[in-house]
Coordinates of C-alpha atoms in Angstrom, one line a residue:
M1 CA 33.6 0.8 -2.8
F2 CA 30.3 -0.7 -2.4
N3 CA 29.3 -2.2 1.0
R4 CA 27.4 -5.4 1.6
K5 CA 25.0 -2.9 3.4
D6 CA 24.7 -1.0 0.6
V7 CA 24.0 -4.1 -1.9
S8 CA 21.4 -5.4 0.2
T9 CA 19.5 -1.2 0.5
S10 CA 19.9 -0.7 -3.4
L11 CA 19.0 -4.7 -3.8
M12 CA 15.5 -4.1 -1.6
T13 CA 14.3 -0.8 -3.7
V14 CA 14.8 -2.0 -6.3
Y15 CA 12.6 -4.7 -5.3
V16 CA 10.2 -2.7 -3.6
G17 CA 9.6 -0.4 -6.6
A18 CA 9.2 -3.7 -8.8
V19 CA 6.6 -5.5 -6.5
T20 CA 4.7 -2.4 -6.7
V21 CA 5.4 -1.2 -10.3
G22 CA 4.0 -4.7 -10.9
F23 CA 1.0 -4.5 -8.3
S24 CA -0.2 -1.6 -10.0
Y25 CA -0.2 -3.9 -13.3
L26 CA -2.0 -7.1 -11.9
I27 CA -4.4 -5.1 -10.6
G28 CA -5.3 -3.2 -13.8
L29 CA -5.3 -6.9 -15.1
A30 CA -7.6 -8.1 -12.9
T31 CA -9.9 -5.4 -14.2
Q32 CA -9.9 -6.0 -17.1
L33 CA -10.2 -9.7 -17.1
G34 CA -13.6 -8.1 -15.0
V35 CA -12.7 -10.4 -11.9
L36 CA -10.7 -7.6 -9.6
I37 CA -13.4 -8.7 -6.6
P38 CA -12.5 -12.3 -6.8
A39 CA -8.6 -11.3 -6.9
A40 CA -8.7 -8.8 -4.6
F41 CA -8.3 -11.2 -1.6
P42 CA -5.7 -13.6 -3.1
L43 CA -3.9 -10.4 -4.2
G44 CA -3.9 -8.4 -0.8
V45 CA -2.7 -12.0 0.6
L46 CA 0.6 -12.0 -2.6
L47 CA 1.1 -8.7 -1.3
V48 CA 2.0 -9.1 2.0
L49 CA 4.0 -12.4 1.5
L50 CA 5.8 -10.1 -0.9
F51 CA 7.0 -7.7 1.6
Y52 CA 6.6 -10.2 4.5
W53 CA 10.4 -11.3 4.3
L54 CA 11.7 -7.4 4.4
P55 CA 13.4 -6.7 7.3
A56 CA 11.3 -4.2 9.3
R57 CA 12.8 -1.0 8.0
A58 CA 12.7 -2.1 4.6
Q59 CA 9.0 -3.2 5.0
L60 CA 8.1 -0.4 6.7
I61 CA 9.2 1.9 3.3
G62 CA 8.1 -0.6 1.4
W63 CA 4.8 -0.4 2.8
A64 CA 4.9 3.4 2.8
V65 CA 6.3 3.2 -1.1
A66 CA 3.1 0.6 -2.0
T67 CA 0.9 2.7 0.0
V68 CA 1.7 6.3 -3.0
W69 CA 1.6 4.1 -5.9
L70 CA -1.5 2.3 -5.1
L71 CA -3.8 4.5 -3.9
S72 CA -3.1 7.2 -5.7
S73 CA -4.1 5.7 -9.3
V74 CA -7.6 5.9 -7.1
Y75 CA -7.4 9.4 -6.5
L76 CA -5.9 10.7 -9.9
G77 CA -9.2 11.7 -11.1
T78 CA -11.1 14.8 -11.5
S79 CA -12.1 16.3 -8.8
D80 CA -10.8 19.0 -6.0
L81 CA -11.8 16.3 -3.5
E82 CA -10.0 13.6 -5.1
Y83 CA -6.4 15.6 -5.6
I84 CA -7.2 16.5 -1.9
A85 CA -7.4 12.6 -0.8
L86 CA -3.9 12.2 -1.9
I87 CA -2.2 14.4 -0.5
V88 CA -3.6 12.9 2.7
V89 CA -2.2 9.7 1.6
V90 CA 1.1 11.2 0.7
V91 CA 1.5 12.9 4.1
A92 CA 0.4 9.4 6.2
A93 CA 2.7 7.7 4.2
I94 CA 6.1 10.1 5.0
A95 CA 4.7 10.3 8.8
G96 CA 4.6 6.4 8.4
V97 CA 8.0 6.4 7.9
F98 CA 9.3 9.0 10.8
W99 CA 6.8 8.7 12.8
S100 CA 4.5 5.2 13.3
P101 CA 3.5 2.8 11.4
W102 CA 0.3 3.3 12.4
F103 CA -0.2 6.3 9.9
I104 CA -0.1 3.6 6.9
A105 CA -2.1 0.8 8.3
G106 CA -4.5 4.0 8.9
I107 CA -4.8 4.9 5.3
W108 CA -5.3 1.0 4.4
M109 CA -8.1 0.6 7.0
I110 CA -9.2 3.9 5.8
H111 CA -9.0 4.0 2.5
P112 CA -12.5 2.0 1.5
L113 CA -14.7 4.4 3.5
W114 CA -13.5 6.9 -0.1
D115 CA -14.8 3.8 -1.9
L116 CA -17.8 5.1 -0.5
V117 CA -17.8 9.0 -1.3
P118 CA -21.1 8.5 -4.4
R119 CA -18.8 9.4 -7.5
D120 CA -18.7 9.0 -11.1
L121 CA -15.9 5.9 -12.0
P122 CA -15.4 5.0 -15.4
E123 CA -17.0 1.6 -16.6
H124 CA -14.2 -0.6 -16.0
Q125 CA -13.7 0.9 -12.5
H126 CA -17.4 -0.5 -11.4
D127 CA -15.8 -3.0 -8.7
L128 CA -13.3 -1.3 -7.0
P129 CA -15.2 -0.2 -3.7
L130 CA -16.2 -3.8 -3.0
A131 CA -12.9 -4.7 -4.4
C132 CA -10.9 -2.1 -2.2
L133 CA -12.6 -2.9 0.6
I134 CA -11.4 -6.6 0.3
Y135 CA -8.0 -5.7 -0.8
D136 CA -7.4 -2.8 1.6
L137 CA -8.7 -4.5 4.7
V138 CA -6.1 -7.5 3.8
I139 CA -3.0 -5.5 4.0
G140 CA -4.5 -2.8 7.3
V141 CA -5.4 -5.7 9.1
Y142 CA -1.8 -7.4 8.2
L143 CA -0.1 -3.7 9.5
I144 CA -2.0 -4.0 12.7
L145 CA -1.1 -7.0 13.6
R146 CA 2.4 -6.6 12.6
I147 CA 2.4 -3.3 14.8
R148 CA 0.7 -5.1 17.8
A149 CA 3.7 -7.5 17.8
K150 CA 5.6 -5.0 17.8
Y151 CA 7.6 -5.9 13.8
F152 CA 7.9 -2.1 13.2
D153 CA 9.8 -0.8 16.8
G154 CA 12.7 0.7 15.9
A155 CA 11.9 0.9 12.5
T156 CA 11.0 4.5 12.1
V157 CA 13.3 6.9 10.7
D158 CA 13.6 8.8 13.7
Q159 CA 14.8 6.4 15.7

């Protein structure tokens, strides 16, 4: 009925989903407690460690899922520009899984620039731009190091 690989893939999928959704709650909690900036670096490191042990393809897909899920909440504002940015993130995450992990790393490295764009943020998100700069760069640098070390070689769907 189910072979070992199917079970392993299913468990990794559930794990990635749980980590990603759980992380959005951790970020929300840090925001509510007013500690988003000091928590940004440890949260970035923690997310890296939670995905680090996954095999290359599972990790690549995990980062694509986390990229879309965690960055999408930033783009669900009221302007058309934010919806366009969300589409860019989704397309880059898909491209990262199918063609090159550089697309995913690029989104994490470029995302802090988005937070420099002047816009009205709700009061509870006033620390978001600086926190994103810290958090996103931790993840982006990690992904760049793994890509340069050829960890993801052969992990894209087209290979």
